[in-house]
JSON list of C-alpha atoms and ligand atoms in Angstrom, two decimals:
[
{"chain": "A", "resi": 1, "resn": "MET", "atom": "CA", "xyz": [-4.97, 18.83, 6.43]},
{"chain": "A", "resi": 2, "resn": "ALA", "atom": "CA", "xyz": [-6.33, 16.99, 3.64]},
{"chain": "A", "resi": 3, "resn": "GLU", "atom": "CA", "xyz": [-10.55, 17.90, 3.01]},
{"chain": "A", "resi": 4, "resn": "LEU", "atom": "CA", "xyz": [-10.94, 13.94, 1.79]},
{"chain": "A", "resi": 5, "resn": "ALA", "atom": "CA", "xyz": [-9.26, 11.41, 3.92]},
{"chain": "A", "resi": 6, "resn": "ALA", "atom": "CA", "xyz": [-11.57, 8.74, 3.58]},
{"chain": "A", "resi": 7, "resn": "VAL", "atom": "CA", "xyz": [-12.80, 7.09, 0.59]},
{"chain": "A", "resi": 8, "resn": "GLU", "atom": "CA", "xyz": [-15.70, 4.02, 0.28]},
{"chain": "A", "resi": 9, "resn": "THR", "atom": "CA", "xyz": [-15.07, 1.90, -3.06]},
{"chain": "A", "resi": 10, "resn": "GLU", "atom": "CA", "xyz": [-17.67, -1.74, -4.00]},
{"chain": "A", "resi": 11, "resn": "HIS", "atom": "CA", "xyz": [-16.66, -3.54, -1.02]},
{"chain": "A", "resi": 12, "resn": "LEU", "atom": "CA", "xyz": [-14.50, -1.46, 0.85]},
{"chain": "A", "resi": 13, "resn": "LEU", "atom": "CA", "xyz": [-14.36, 1.57, 3.60]},
{"chain": "A", "resi": 14, "resn": "LEU", "atom": "CA", "xyz": [-10.98, 2.90, 3.63]},
{"chain": "A", "resi": 15, "resn": "ARG", "atom": "CA", "xyz": [-10.03, 5.19, 6.77]},
{"chain": "A", "resi": 16, "resn": "PRO", "atom": "CA", "xyz": [-7.36, 7.20, 7.78]},
{"chain": "A", "resi": 17, "resn": "TRP", "atom": "CA", "xyz": [-4.77, 5.30, 9.83]},
{"chain": "A", "resi": 18, "resn": "GLU", "atom": "CA", "xyz": [-5.44, 5.67, 13.86]},
{"chain": "A", "resi": 19, "resn": "ALA", "atom": "CA", "xyz": [-3.29, 4.72, 16.21]},
{"chain": "A", "resi": 20, "resn": "SER", "atom": "CA", "xyz": [-5.46, 2.39, 17.63]},
{"chain": "A", "resi": 21, "resn": "ASP", "atom": "CA", "xyz": [-5.22, 0.11, 14.17]},
{"chain": "A", "resi": 22, "resn": "GLY", "atom": "CA", "xyz": [-2.00, -0.92, 15.45]},
{"chain": "A", "resi": 23, "resn": "SER", "atom": "CA", "xyz": [-3.12, -4.04, 17.39]},
{"chain": "A", "resi": 24, "resn": "GLU", "atom": "CA", "xyz": [-4.87, -4.68, 14.07]},
{"chain": "A", "resi": 25, "resn": "LEU", "atom": "CA", "xyz": [-1.48, -4.45, 12.56]},
{"chain": "A", "resi": 26, "resn": "GLU", "atom": "CA", "xyz": [0.15, -6.64, 15.26]},
{"chain": "A", "resi": 27, "resn": "ARG", "atom": "CA", "xyz": [-2.41, -9.70, 13.93]},
{"chain": "A", "resi": 28, "resn": "LEU", "atom": "CA", "xyz": [-1.78, -9.19, 10.68]},
{"chain": "A", "resi": 29, "resn": "MET", "atom": "CA", "xyz": [1.64, -9.46, 10.88]},
{"chain": "A", "resi": 30, "resn": "ALA", "atom": "CA", "xyz": [1.43, -12.25, 13.21]},
{"chain": "A", "resi": 31, "resn": "ASP", "atom": "CA", "xyz": [0.58, -14.68, 10.28]},
{"chain": "A", "resi": 32, "resn": "PRO", "atom": "CA", "xyz": [3.82, -15.59, 7.68]},
{"chain": "A", "resi": 33, "resn": "ALA", "atom": "CA", "xyz": [2.09, -15.94, 4.89]},
{"chain": "A", "resi": 34, "resn": "VAL", "atom": "CA", "xyz": [1.47, -12.01, 4.88]},
{"chain": "A", "resi": 35, "resn": "ARG", "atom": "CA", "xyz": [5.02, -11.45, 6.21]},
{"chain": "A", "resi": 36, "resn": "GLY", "atom": "CA", "xyz": [6.35, -13.56, 3.21]},
{"chain": "A", "resi": 37, "resn": "GLY", "atom": "CA", "xyz": [9.74, -13.10, 3.64]},
{"chain": "A", "resi": 38, "resn": "ARG", "atom": "CA", "xyz": [10.16, -10.20, 5.88]},
{"chain": "A", "resi": 39, "resn": "SER", "atom": "CA", "xyz": [10.52, -9.96, 9.58]},
{"chain": "A", "resi": 40, "resn": "PHE", "atom": "CA", "xyz": [8.43, -8.08, 11.68]},
{"chain": "A", "resi": 41, "resn": "GLY", "atom": "CA", "xyz": [10.00, -7.60, 14.95]},
{"chain": "A", "resi": 42, "resn": "ALA", "atom": "CA", "xyz": [7.21, -5.98, 17.87]},
{"chain": "A", "resi": 43, "resn": "GLU", "atom": "CA", "xyz": [9.51, -3.17, 17.75]},
{"chain": "A", "resi": 44, "resn": "ARG", "atom": "CA", "xyz": [9.16, -2.34, 13.96]},
{"chain": "A", "resi": 45, "resn": "ILE", "atom": "CA", "xyz": [5.23, -3.21, 13.70]},
{"chain": "A", "resi": 46, "resn": "VAL", "atom": "CA", "xyz": [4.77, -0.22, 15.99]},
{"chain": "A", "resi": 47, "resn": "ARG", "atom": "CA", "xyz": [7.05, 2.20, 14.04]},
{"chain": "A", "resi": 48, "resn": "MET", "atom": "CA", "xyz": [5.04, 1.03, 11.22]},
{"chain": "A", "resi": 49, "resn": "ALA", "atom": "CA", "xyz": [1.92, 1.91, 12.75]},
{"chain": "A", "resi": 50, "resn": "GLU", "atom": "CA", "xyz": [2.81, 5.11, 14.39]},
{"chain": "A", "resi": 51, "resn": "HIS", "atom": "CA", "xyz": [4.93, 6.03, 10.97]},
{"chain": "A", "resi": 52, "resn": "SER", "atom": "CA", "xyz": [0.83, 5.41, 9.37]},
{"chain": "A", "resi": 53, "resn": "ALA", "atom": "CA", "xyz": [-0.96, 7.73, 11.67]},
{"chain": "A", "resi": 54, "resn": "ARG", "atom": "CA", "xyz": [2.35, 10.18, 11.16]},
{"chain": "A", "resi": 55, "resn": "GLN", "atom": "CA", "xyz": [1.52, 10.67, 8.17]},
{"chain": "A", "resi": 56, "resn": "TRP", "atom": "CA", "xyz": [-1.61, 12.01, 7.89]},
{"chain": "A", "resi": 57, "resn": "ARG", "atom": "CA", "xyz": [-0.80, 14.84, 10.27]},
{"chain": "A", "resi": 58, "resn": "VAL", "atom": "CA", "xyz": [2.79, 15.78, 8.16]},
{"chain": "A", "resi": 59, "resn": "ASN", "atom": "CA", "xyz": [1.83, 14.79, 4.49]},
{"chain": "A", "resi": 60, "resn": "GLY", "atom": "CA", "xyz": [-2.77, 14.70, 4.82]},
{"chain": "A", "resi": 61, "resn": "PHE", "atom": "CA", "xyz": [-2.18, 11.56, 3.03]},
{"chain": "A", "resi": 62, "resn": "GLY", "atom": "CA", "xyz": [-1.42, 7.94, 4.21]},
{"chain": "A", "resi": 63, "resn": "PRO", "atom": "CA", "xyz": [-1.96, 4.17, 4.73]},
{"chain": "A", "resi": 64, "resn": "TRP", "atom": "CA", "xyz": [-5.50, 3.47, 5.32]},
{"chain": "A", "resi": 65, "resn": "ALA", "atom": "CA", "xyz": [-7.53, 1.02, 6.94]},
{"chain": "A", "resi": 66, "resn": "ALA", "atom": "CA", "xyz": [-9.26, -0.98, 4.87]},
{"chain": "A", "resi": 67, "resn": "ILE", "atom": "CA", "xyz": [-12.85, -2.00, 6.48]},
{"chain": "A", "resi": 68, "resn": "ASP", "atom": "CA", "xyz": [-15.05, -5.12, 4.46]},
{"chain": "A", "resi": 69, "resn": "LYS", "atom": "CA", "xyz": [-18.04, -2.75, 3.62]},
{"chain": "A", "resi": 70, "resn": "ALA", "atom": "CA", "xyz": [-20.43, -5.75, 4.42]},
{"chain": "A", "resi": 71, "resn": "SER", "atom": "CA", "xyz": [-19.18, -7.31, 7.66]},
{"chain": "A", "resi": 72, "resn": "GLY", "atom": "CA", "xyz": [-18.19, -4.15, 9.48]},
{"chain": "A", "resi": 73, "resn": "ALA", "atom": "CA", "xyz": [-14.86, -6.69, 9.80]},
{"chain": "A", "resi": 74, "resn": "TRP", "atom": "CA", "xyz": [-10.42, -5.19, 9.56]},
{"chain": "A", "resi": 75, "resn": "ILE", "atom": "CA", "xyz": [-9.34, -6.59, 6.64]},
{"chain": "A", "resi": 76, "resn": "GLY", "atom": "CA", "xyz": [-5.83, -4.95, 5.70]},
{"chain": "A", "resi": 77, "resn": "ARG", "atom": "CA", "xyz": [-3.43, -1.80, 4.94]},
{"chain": "A", "resi": 78, "resn": "ILE", "atom": "CA", "xyz": [-4.40, 0.30, 1.73]},
{"chain": "A", "resi": 79, "resn": "GLY", "atom": "CA", "xyz": [-2.93, 3.06, 0.05]},
{"chain": "A", "resi": 80, "resn": "LEU", "atom": "CA", "xyz": [-0.34, 5.81, 0.04]},
{"chain": "A", "resi": 81, "resn": "ASP", "atom": "CA", "xyz": [2.64, 4.80, 2.14]},
{"chain": "A", "resi": 82, "resn": "GLU", "atom": "CA", "xyz": [5.85, 7.03, 2.53]},
{"chain": "A", "resi": 83, "resn": "LEU", "atom": "CA", "xyz": [8.90, 4.52, 2.62]},
{"chain": "A", "resi": 84, "resn": "ALA", "atom": "CA", "xyz": [11.13, 6.92, 3.73]},
{"chain": "A", "resi": 85, "resn": "GLU", "atom": "CA", "xyz": [14.31, 5.17, 3.27]},
{"chain": "A", "resi": 86, "resn": "TRP", "atom": "CA", "xyz": [13.45, 4.06, -0.34]},
{"chain": "A", "resi": 87, "resn": "PRO", "atom": "CA", "xyz": [16.83, 4.96, -2.38]},
{"chain": "A", "resi": 88, "resn": "ASP", "atom": "CA", "xyz": [15.19, 7.62, -4.86]},
{"chain": "A", "resi": 89, "resn": "THR", "atom": "CA", "xyz": [12.38, 10.27, -5.39]},
{"chain": "A", "resi": 90, "resn": "PRO", "atom": "CA", "xyz": [9.53, 9.91, -5.27]},
{"chain": "A", "resi": 91, "resn": "LYS", "atom": "CA", "xyz": [9.30, 8.01, -2.02]},
{"chain": "A", "resi": 92, "resn": "ILE", "atom": "CA", "xyz": [5.51, 7.25, -1.79]},
{"chain": "A", "resi": 93, "resn": "GLU", "atom": "CA", "xyz": [3.93, 3.80, -2.85]},
{"chain": "A", "resi": 94, "resn": "VAL", "atom": "CA", "xyz": [0.72, 2.49, -3.10]},
{"chain": "A", "resi": 95, "resn": "GLY", "atom": "CA", "xyz": [1.19, -0.94, -0.63]},
{"chain": "A", "resi": 96, "resn": "PHE", "atom": "CA", "xyz": [-1.35, -3.22, 0.30]},
{"chain": "A", "resi": 97, "resn": "GLU", "atom": "CA", "xyz": [-1.62, -5.93, 3.04]},
{"chain": "A", "resi": 98, "resn": "LEU", "atom": "CA", "xyz": [-4.63, -7.86, 3.67]},
{"chain": "A", "resi": 99, "resn": "HIS", "atom": "CA", "xyz": [-5.41, -10.87, 6.30]},
{"chain": "A", "resi": 100, "resn": "ALA", "atom": "CA", "xyz": [-5.23, -14.05, 3.94]},
{"chain": "A", "resi": 101, "resn": "ALA", "atom": "CA", "xyz": [-8.69, -14.50, 4.40]},
{"chain": "A", "resi": 102, "resn": "TRP", "atom": "CA", "xyz": [-9.74, -12.03, 2.24]},
{"chain": "A", "resi": 103, "resn": "TRP", "atom": "CA", "xyz": [-7.61, -12.33, -0.67]},
{"chain": "A", "resi": 104, "resn": "GLY", "atom": "CA", "xyz": [-7.87, -13.25, -4.30]},
{"chain": "A", "resi": 105, "resn": "ARG", "atom": "CA", "xyz": [-11.25, -11.44, -4.99]},
{"chain": "A", "resi": 106, "resn": "GLY", "atom": "CA", "xyz": [-9.74, -8.30, -6.25]},
{"chain": "A", "resi": 107, "resn": "LEU", "atom": "CA", "xyz": [-9.54, -6.49, -3.04]},
{"chain": "A", "resi": 108, "resn": "ALA", "atom": "CA", "xyz": [-5.94, -5.23, -2.77]},
{"chain": "A", "resi": 109, "resn": "THR", "atom": "CA", "xyz": [-6.44, -4.34, -6.65]},
{"chain": "A", "resi": 110, "resn": "GLU", "atom": "CA", "xyz": [-9.80, -2.01, -5.90]},
{"chain": "A", "resi": 111, "resn": "GLY", "atom": "CA", "xyz": [-7.91, -0.33, -2.82]},
{"chain": "A", "resi": 112, "resn": "ALA", "atom": "CA", "xyz": [-5.08, 0.39, -4.82]},
{"chain": "A", "resi": 113, "resn": "ALA", "atom": "CA", "xyz": [-7.07, 1.69, -7.39]},
{"chain": "A", "resi": 114, "resn": "ALA", "atom": "CA", "xyz": [-8.86, 3.95, -5.13]},
{"chain": "A", "resi": 115, "resn": "ALA", "atom": "CA", "xyz": [-5.01, 4.85, -3.30]},
{"chain": "A", "resi": 116, "resn": "LEU", "atom": "CA", "xyz": [-3.81, 5.51, -6.63]},
{"chain": "A", "resi": 117, "resn": "ARG", "atom": "CA", "xyz": [-7.01, 8.07, -7.50]},
{"chain": "A", "resi": 118, "resn": "PHE", "atom": "CA", "xyz": [-6.85, 9.86, -4.17]},
{"chain": "A", "resi": 119, "resn": "GLY", "atom": "CA", "xyz": [-2.79, 10.66, -4.96]},
{"chain": "A", "resi": 120, "resn": "PHE", "atom": "CA", "xyz": [-3.50, 11.65, -8.29]},
{"chain": "A", "resi": 121, "resn": "GLU", "atom": "CA", "xyz": [-6.24, 13.65, -7.88]},
{"chain": "A", "resi": 122, "resn": "HIS", "atom": "CA", "xyz": [-6.95, 14.66, -4.08]},
{"chain": "A", "resi": 123, "resn": "HIS", "atom": "CA", "xyz": [-2.90, 15.41, -3.46]},
{"chain": "A", "resi": 124, "resn": "GLY", "atom": "CA", "xyz": [-1.70, 16.66, -6.93]},
{"chain": "A", "resi": 125, "resn": "LEU", "atom": "CA", "xyz": [0.96, 13.41, -6.64]},
{"chain": "A", "resi": 126, "resn": "ASP", "atom": "CA", "xyz": [3.45, 13.59, -10.07]},
{"chain": "A", "resi": 127, "resn": "ARG", "atom": "CA", "xyz": [4.02, 10.13, -9.87]},
{"chain": "A", "resi": 128, "resn": "ILE", "atom": "CA", "xyz": [3.93, 7.07, -7.37]},
{"chain": "A", "resi": 129, "resn": "ILE", "atom": "CA", "xyz": [5.56, 3.97, -6.82]},
{"chain": "A", "resi": 130, "resn": "SER", "atom": "CA", "xyz": [5.44, 0.21, -5.59]},
{"chain": "A", "resi": 131, "resn": "VAL", "atom": "CA", "xyz": [7.94, -2.05, -4.51]},
{"chain": "A", "resi": 132, "resn": "THR", "atom": "CA", "xyz": [8.08, -5.72, -4.20]},
{"chain": "A", "resi": 133, "resn": "ALA", "atom": "CA", "xyz": [10.26, -8.68, -3.46]},
{"chain": "A", "resi": 134, "resn": "ALA", "atom": "CA", "xyz": [10.89, -9.99, -6.58]},
{"chain": "A", "resi": 135, "resn": "SER", "atom": "CA", "xyz": [9.52, -13.45, -6.71]},
{"chain": "A", "resi": 136, "resn": "HIS", "atom": "CA", "xyz": [5.98, -11.21, -5.27]},
{"chain": "A", "resi": 137, "resn": "SER", "atom": "CA", "xyz": [3.81, -12.60, -7.78]},
{"chain": "A", "resi": 138, "resn": "ALA", "atom": "CA", "xyz": [0.20, -11.15, -6.36]},
{"chain": "A", "resi": 139, "resn": "ALA", "atom": "CA", "xyz": [1.65, -8.40, -5.48]},
{"chain": "A", "resi": 140, "resn": "ARG", "atom": "CA", "xyz": [3.12, -7.41, -8.89]},
{"chain": "A", "resi": 141, "resn": "GLY", "atom": "CA", "xyz": [-0.13, -8.48, -10.33]},
{"chain": "A", "resi": 142, "resn": "VAL", "atom": "CA", "xyz": [-2.49, -5.93, -7.91]},
{"chain": "A", "resi": 143, "resn": "MET", "atom": "CA", "xyz": [0.92, -3.21, -9.25]},
{"chain": "A", "resi": 144, "resn": "GLU", "atom": "CA", "xyz": [0.15, -4.15, -13.09]},
{"chain": "A", "resi": 145, "resn": "LYS", "atom": "CA", "xyz": [-3.30, -4.44, -12.98]},
{"chain": "A", "resi": 146, "resn": "VAL", "atom": "CA", "xyz": [-4.23, -0.95, -11.61]},
{"chain": "A", "resi": 147, "resn": "GLY", "atom": "CA", "xyz": [-1.34, 0.03, -14.44]},
{"chain": "A", "resi": 148, "resn": "LEU", "atom": "CA", "xyz": [1.75, 0.69, -12.73]},
{"chain": "A", "resi": 149, "resn": "THR", "atom": "CA", "xyz": [4.70, -0.45, -15.24]},
{"chain": "A", "resi": 150, "resn": "TYR", "atom": "CA", "xyz": [8.27, -2.16, -13.64]},
{"chain": "A", "resi": 151, "resn": "GLN", "atom": "CA", "xyz": [10.95, -0.16, -13.87]},
{"chain": "A", "resi": 152, "resn": "GLY", "atom": "CA", "xyz": [13.54, -2.70, -12.54]},
{"chain": "A", "resi": 153, "resn": "THR", "atom": "CA", "xyz": [15.53, -4.99, -9.51]},
{"chain": "A", "resi": 154, "resn": "ARG", "atom": "CA", "xyz": [17.90, -4.09, -7.29]},
{"chain": "A", "resi": 155, "resn": "TYR", "atom": "CA", "xyz": [18.29, -5.27, -3.30]},
{"chain": "A", "resi": 156, "resn": "TRP", "atom": "CA", "xyz": [17.06, -2.78, -0.83]},
{"chain": "A", "resi": 157, "resn": "MET", "atom": "CA", "xyz": [17.22, -3.14, 3.06]},
{"chain": "A", "resi": 158, "resn": "ASN", "atom": "CA", "xyz": [17.27, -7.42, 2.82]},
{"chain": "A", "resi": 159, "resn": "PRO", "atom": "CA", "xyz": [20.67, -8.33, 0.97]},
{"chain": "A", "resi": 160, "resn": "GLU", "atom": "CA", "xyz": [19.25, -11.63, 0.27]},
{"chain": "A", "resi": 161, "resn": "VAL", "atom": "CA", "xyz": [16.49, -10.78, -1.73]},
{"chain": "A", "resi": 162, "resn": "PRO", "atom": "CA", "xyz": [15.80, -8.64, -4.65]},
{"chain": "A", "resi": 163, "resn": "VAL", "atom": "CA", "xyz": [13.06, -6.41, -5.11]},
{"chain": "A", "resi": 164, "resn": "VAL", "atom": "CA", "xyz": [11.13, -4.63, -7.89]},
{"chain": "A", "resi": 165, "resn": "TRP", "atom": "CA", "xyz": [10.15, -1.53, -7.95]},
{"chain": "A", "resi": 166, "resn": "TYR", "atom": "CA", "xyz": [6.83, -0.66, -10.10]},
{"chain": "A", "resi": 167, "resn": "ALA", "atom": "CA", "xyz": [5.42, 3.47, -11.03]},
{"chain": "A", "resi": 168, "resn": "ILE", "atom": "CA", "xyz": [3.05, 4.96, -12.86]},
{"chain": "A", "resi": 169, "resn": "ASP", "atom": "CA", "xyz": [2.62, 9.20, -13.58]},
{"chain": "A", "resi": 170, "resn": "ARG", "atom": "CA", "xyz": [-0.43, 11.08, -13.15]},
{"chain": "A", "resi": 171, "resn": "SER", "atom": "CA", "xyz": [-0.57, 11.41, -17.09]},
{"chain": "A", "resi": 172, "resn": "ALA", "atom": "CA", "xyz": [-0.29, 7.99, -17.41]},
{"chain": "A", "resi": 173, "resn": "TRP", "atom": "CA", "xyz": [-2.89, 7.32, -14.59]},
{"chain": "A", "resi": 174, "resn": "LYS", "atom": "CA", "xyz": [-5.18, 9.78, -16.25]},
{"chain": "A", "resi": 175, "resn": "ALA", "atom": "CA", "xyz": [-4.86, 8.44, -19.84]},
{"chain": "A", "resi": 176, "resn": "ARG", "atom": "CA", "xyz": [-6.36, 5.29, -18.27]},
{"chain": "A", "resi": 177, "resn": "THR", "atom": "CA", "xyz": [-9.32, 6.72, -16.60]},
{"chain": "A", "resi": 178, "resn": "LEU", "atom": "CA", "xyz": [-10.57, 8.64, -19.58]},
{"chain": "B", "resi": 201, "resn": "LIG", "atom": "C1", "xyz": [-0.20, -9.13, -2.34]},
{"chain": "B", "resi": 201, "resn": "LIG", "atom": "C2", "xyz": [-2.35, -9.19, -1.64]},
{"chain": "B", "resi": 201, "resn": "LIG", "atom": "C3", "xyz": [-2.38, -7.92, -1.25]},
{"chain": "B", "resi": 201, "resn": "LIG", "atom": "C4", "xyz": [-3.48, -9.22, -2.63]},
{"chain": "B", "resi": 201, "resn": "LIG", "atom": "O1", "xyz": [-4.26, -9.05, -2.89]},
{"chain": "B", "resi": 201, "resn": "LIG", "atom": "P1", "xyz": [-5.49, -9.93, -3.21]},
{"chain": "B", "resi": 201, "resn": "LIG", "atom": "O2", "xyz": [-6.57, -8.90, -2.85]},
{"chain": "B", "resi": 201, "resn": "LIG", "atom": "O3", "xyz": [-5.31, -11.06, -3.10]},
{"chain": "B", "resi": 201, "resn": "LIG", "atom": "O4", "xyz": [-5.44, -9.02, -5.20]},
{"chain": "B", "resi": 201, "resn": "LIG", "atom": "P2", "xyz": [-6.24, -9.25, -6.10]},
{"chain": "B", "resi": 201, "resn": "LIG", "atom": "O5", "xyz": [-7.25, -10.23, -5.87]},
{"chain": "B", "resi": 201, "resn": "LIG", "atom": "O6", "xyz": [-6.79, -7.96, -6.21]},
{"chain": "B", "resi": 201, "resn": "LIG", "atom": "O7", "xyz": [-5.44, -9.31, -7.51]},
{"chain": "B", "resi": 201, "resn": "LIG", "atom": "C5", "xyz": [-3.95, -10.63, -7.41]},
{"chain": "B", "resi": 201, "resn": "LIG", "atom": "C6", "xyz": [-4.07, -10.11, -9.02]},
{"chain": "B", "resi": 201, "resn": "LIG", "atom": "O8", "xyz": [-2.75, -10.63, -8.99]},
{"chain": "B", "resi": 201, "resn": "LIG", "atom": "C7", "xyz": [-2.58, -11.63, -9.49]},
{"chain": "B", "resi": 201, "resn": "LIG", "atom": "N1", "xyz": [-2.05, -12.57, -8.11]},
{"chain": "B", "resi": 201, "resn": "LIG", "atom": "C8", "xyz": [-2.44, -13.42, -7.22]},
{"chain": "B", "resi": 201, "resn": "LIG", "atom": "N2", "xyz": [-2.41, -14.01, -6.37]},
{"chain": "B", "resi": 201, "resn": "LIG", "atom": "C9", "xyz": [-1.18, -14.97, -7.33]},
{"chain": "B", "resi": 201, "resn": "LIG", "atom": "C10", "xyz": [-0.65, -15.64, -7.29]},
{"chain": "B", "resi": 201, "resn": "LIG", "atom": "N3", "xyz": [-0.55, -16.74, -6.07]},
{"chain": "B", "resi": 201, "resn": "LIG", "atom": "N4", "xyz": [0.45, -16.07, -8.54]},
{"chain": "B", "resi": 201, "resn": "LIG", "atom": "C11", "xyz": [0.07, -15.14, -9.55]},
{"chain": "B", "resi": 201, "resn": "LIG", "atom": "N5", "xyz": [-0.61, -13.88, -9.60]},
{"chain": "B", "resi": 201, "resn": "LIG", "atom": "C12", "xyz": [-1.09, -13.85, -8.49]},
{"chain": "B", "resi": 201, "resn": "LIG", "atom": "C13", "xyz": [-3.44, -12.04, -10.39]},
{"chain": "B", "resi": 201, "resn": "LIG", "atom": "O9", "xyz": [-2.93, -11.31, -11.01]},
{"chain": "B", "resi": 201, "resn": "LIG", "atom": "C14", "xyz": [-4.53, -11.50, -9.65]},
{"chain": "B", "resi": 201, "resn": "LIG", "atom": "O10", "xyz": [-5.54, -10.86, -10.56]},
{"chain": "B", "resi": 201, "resn": "LIG", "atom": "P3", "xyz": [-6.87, -12.32, -11.09]},
{"chain": "B", "resi": 201, "resn": "LIG", "atom": "O11", "xyz": [-7.82, -11.49, -10.14]},
{"chain": "B", "resi": 201, "resn": "LIG", "atom": "O12", "xyz": [-7.12, -11.14, -12.59]},
{"chain": "B", "resi": 201, "resn": "LIG", "atom": "O13", "xyz": [-6.53, -13.03, -11.31]},
{"chain": "B", "resi": 201, "resn": "LIG", "atom": "C15", "xyz": [-2.41, -9.95, -0.71]},
{"chain": "B", "resi": 201, "resn": "LIG", "atom": "O14", "xyz": [-1.39, -11.52, -1.28]},
{"chain": "B", "resi": 201, "resn": "LIG", "atom": "C16", "xyz": [-1.83, -9.94, 0.34]},
{"chain": "B", "resi": 201, "resn": "LIG", "atom": "O15", "xyz": [-1.65, -9.13, 1.60]},
{"chain": "B", "resi": 201, "resn": "LIG", "atom": "N6", "xyz": [0.08, -10.94, 0.78]},
{"chain": "B", "resi": 201, "resn": "LIG", "atom": "C17", "xyz": [0.63, -10.26, 2.22]},
{"chain": "B", "resi": 201, "resn": "LIG", "atom": "C18", "xyz": [1.00, -8.76, 1.97]},
{"chain": "B", "resi": 201, "resn": "LIG", "atom": "C19", "xyz": [2.37, -8.36, 0.96]},
{"chain": "B", "resi": 201, "resn": "LIG", "atom": "O16", "xyz": [3.63, -9.06, 0.91]},
{"chain": "B", "resi": 201, "resn": "LIG", "atom": "N7", "xyz": [2.00, -7.86, 0.39]},
{"chain": "B", "resi": 201, "resn": "LIG", "atom": "C20", "xyz": [2.82, -6.44, -0.84]},
{"chain": "B", "resi": 201, "resn": "LIG", "atom": "C21", "xyz": [3.79, -5.92, -0.04]},
{"chain": "B", "resi": 201, "resn": "LIG", "atom": "S1", "xyz": [4.64, -5.15, -0.99]}
]
C-alpha cells in the first residue's frame, strides 16, 4: 500500500475512493451533461465504483473522490484510473468527472495535475494516458493544459463515437515542472 494516498491541492481534498462513494457516483452519472454521449446503466456504475476502490487495494493508487475544501462538498471523481480494456499499454489514465456546478473553475486541471505528480513521483509510472470522445473540447483542454499531447484517434467501446488519446512521459512531465 502506498504511503501517500490523500492529496490536498489549493481547492481540493483528493482522497482514495471508498465503497461508500458509489452512491455519489450514481448521482454524478445521473446528469446527462456529465455522461456526455456515454451510457451508464446502474450495473456499469456499480462496476466503476468497485473498480475504483479495488485499484487502491491492488495497485496502491486509483481514482480519488474530489472534495471541495471550502464547503466539504463531494464534487466528483478525479485521478489515476486503470482502463482495463484499453488495447495498448500503458493503461493508466488520468480521468476526471465533476458535477456541472463546479465546471469552469480550473478544478479538473488542478486535480489532473495532482494525479500526474502522484503517478510519476510516488508510484514510479513512466507514462500516463488520457482518453476522451474526440468532440469533447473541455476534456481535451484539461489534458493539454496539464501537458499531455495528442497521440491518435480510434473507435473504442462505442463504434459510433471516435475517441482521442493523449499521453505524457515522466521525462516530459519532469521537464515541465523544473
Ligand atoms: C471535462 C471536465 C472534467 C472539465 O472540468 P473543468 O473543471 O470545467 O475544467 P477546467 O476548468 O479545469 O479546464 C477546462 C479547460 O478546458 C477548456 N474548456 C472548458 N470548457 C470548454 C468548452 N466547452 N469548449 C472548449 N474548451 C473548453 C478550456 O481550455 C479550459 O481552460 P481555461 O480555464 O484556460 O479556459 C468537466 O467538463 C466534466 O466533468 N465533464 C463531464 C465528464 C467528462 O466528460 N469527463 C471526461 C471524460 S473523458
